[in-house]
């Protein structure tokens, strides 16, 4: 249990601390409901498997009902009884949207698979369904059938009070003015905040939707995949919600689905599965009883006094116990990072990503006492097991050396409490911070240059140099490392540029060391959806292999050339229509280039982007093949026409 080199005095001190922890745990164990209340809201239902959910977890209103292996929102029939129906289901427990005392707003993510069964040919369809957040005490309003979608009274046109809502609608009502679309609604479905129209055949069959809300940016993003027809490209709608977000809804909300049919329109709306995750936990209830409160206060004081006297000993043993000791990296003290970032001030923040914020650290001492500016990344992790896996993986990654990979200078781990020097035991703490210290890339990330920086435009020679740099890094990770390394989150925001615009891959937070079974992992789908291999967009047994990185690399190539001017689908259609040699690159290339580029190079990068992003992983090239095609101008371009079937689905 204890290391062999621990002395008797050290063991006694540790046992004394463990005893204090045990005493503190007694009242906490007696109040397990408090600990449970601190956990963020999270649930997952598979309605096709009755053992995966309890009917008491759902609140059914109107015509909604559980029908066989799915939940029906409207009348489960295509007869006249299906006309003029409205129903909704919601999670029976309140979900915190924000905390009144702190003003903290929840971020959330939800994914659900649903089916819209359209009426027989010749009968009008309508009206659709929606995912919503509304007041927890709200009930389905009257006169909400048809275009009300079960959300609002058509007579009033706008929801008020507890009936206010934020929703993502999947609307099937068609007329001369409207067609099938997805939209974001705030308190009314008559005038959506933002909509995206769908091409024929529109909504119908089995589909999977993912909806994400980020509280820091107020951005709500909904993405829809057509499960029955993978050749149809996914669609997306996004909008920034009004500020302040707290004015839109009450502190506690109900989350769920609603649907309606009209007086002449009929269709079935059925939910097959649903998962929901929030970052905000319900407000912790106050502990009852003066004795219990006194017990906790006294115990905490005793424990903190012990820590105070043992702090110097902990500092001496911290590095020896670190699992990163063999990585050859320096372990920084938290106070060193705080000093370099002016206590992690807003002015020092460079950006924020999936794993946490990135700060600029000034004049931080690195190896050999040399001072230099660095980038300090805060990694937020939730458990000791996750941290152990992450650091073990990072220990292997730090042994990689390549000019196109961002260099890791060191790391720091500390408790989230004010006793930040207790780094020796951070891997045993549930609540902690992990900081990674990287070399600073002065020119920022590629995404900023392609889409946000209006002052300067990357010339084509620089872009082509960046393309080859990224390819070189991936060749190293896939072919020269043993075992090979998968990045799994290749996107412009993770491609950083130095003073000479040399590209370096960053953010190995999602990377995996491949195993002999070809990197089959039981995990949740990770990465950035816009750049993720469609074959990996699922939970459970996910097959990760080098072709998943190749797919993301292909989309990045197309973005480097087009900078958002054309989608992958549009470039593919031009290719199929005209062929590689007749592809008119002026029609797709970034207009800011003003035509100043090597036409053959641009064509080569476009074809490579299409090849790498083919739907079938077996049709994609290896990174060695991709780099060879980019570096050798005399290498003939591949004929992708043989892969045309299904290639437009990405």
Tab-separated table of N, CA and C in Angstrom, residues 12 32 52 79 120 125 225 240 270 295 350 352 372 374 383 398 408 466 471 473 475 490 558 620 622:
chain	number	residue	atom	x	y	z
A	12	UNK	N	3.222	7.284	9.937
A	12	UNK	CA	2.322	7.745	10.987
A	12	UNK	C	1.604	9.020	10.580
A	32	UNK	N	-25.823	11.190	1.667
A	32	UNK	CA	-25.485	10.822	0.299
A	32	UNK	C	-26.293	11.593	-0.726
A	52	UNK	N	-33.609	-0.280	-20.376
A	52	UNK	CA	-32.672	0.847	-20.298
A	52	UNK	C	-33.305	2.099	-19.709
A	79	UNK	N	-54.682	7.029	-39.593
A	79	UNK	CA	-56.099	7.229	-39.882
A	79	UNK	C	-56.498	8.649	-39.521
A	120	UNK	N	-49.200	8.140	-46.572
A	120	UNK	CA	-49.104	7.582	-47.932
A	120	UNK	C	-49.064	8.686	-48.986
A	125	UNK	N	-48.510	16.091	-45.631
A	125	UNK	CA	-47.768	15.793	-44.412
A	125	UNK	C	-47.720	17.037	-43.524
A	225	UNK	N	-28.468	14.230	-38.992
A	225	UNK	CA	-27.969	13.174	-39.887
A	225	UNK	C	-29.149	12.333	-40.352
A	240	UNK	N	-26.670	32.490	-32.098
A	240	UNK	CA	-26.265	32.990	-30.791
A	240	UNK	C	-27.517	33.471	-30.064
A	270	UNK	N	-41.872	9.716	-33.674
A	270	UNK	CA	-41.502	8.700	-32.698
A	270	UNK	C	-40.038	8.861	-32.289
A	295	UNK	N	-19.623	19.650	13.476
A	295	UNK	CA	-18.745	18.502	13.269
A	295	UNK	C	-17.901	18.691	12.010
A	350	UNK	N	-5.428	33.360	-24.384
A	350	UNK	CA	-5.286	33.305	-25.840
A	350	UNK	C	-6.504	32.702	-26.520
A	352	UNK	N	-9.939	29.452	-25.962
A	352	UNK	CA	-10.573	28.414	-25.150
A	352	UNK	C	-11.009	27.288	-26.068
A	372	UNK	N	11.498	32.167	-21.434
A	372	UNK	CA	10.861	32.360	-22.732
A	372	UNK	C	9.351	32.427	-22.540
A	374	UNK	N	5.596	31.260	-23.260
A	374	UNK	CA	5.033	29.931	-23.506
A	374	UNK	C	3.516	30.037	-23.602
A	383	UNK	N	-11.794	12.851	-12.986
A	383	UNK	CA	-11.579	11.753	-12.062
A	383	UNK	C	-10.129	11.315	-12.112
A	398	UNK	N	5.128	12.430	-25.330
A	398	UNK	CA	6.233	13.368	-25.133
A	398	UNK	C	7.550	12.835	-25.685
A	408	UNK	N	6.193	20.171	-26.212
A	408	UNK	CA	5.706	20.262	-24.842
A	408	UNK	C	6.890	20.539	-23.927
A	466	UNK	N	2.057	24.961	-45.524
A	466	UNK	CA	1.321	24.479	-44.345
A	466	UNK	C	0.748	23.087	-44.608
A	471	UNK	N	0.881	17.248	-43.361
A	471	UNK	CA	1.034	15.889	-43.881
A	471	UNK	C	2.280	15.224	-43.316
A	473	UNK	N	3.727	15.807	-40.427
A	473	UNK	CA	3.501	15.444	-39.028
A	473	UNK	C	2.690	14.154	-38.919
A	475	UNK	N	2.418	11.750	-41.201
A	475	UNK	CA	3.245	10.619	-41.644
A	475	UNK	C	4.098	10.121	-40.485
A	490	UNK	N	-8.119	16.547	-35.796
A	490	UNK	CA	-7.399	17.416	-36.733
A	490	UNK	C	-8.379	18.443	-37.297
A	558	UNK	N	-9.356	20.920	-48.031
A	558	UNK	CA	-10.386	21.654	-48.778
A	558	UNK	C	-10.637	23.026	-48.162
A	620	UNK	N	-9.504	5.528	-48.923
A	620	UNK	CA	-8.638	6.679	-48.674
A	620	UNK	C	-7.168	6.275	-48.751
A	622	UNK	N	-3.086	6.298	-47.586
A	622	UNK	CA	-2.323	6.457	-46.350
A	622	UNK	C	-1.678	7.835	-46.361
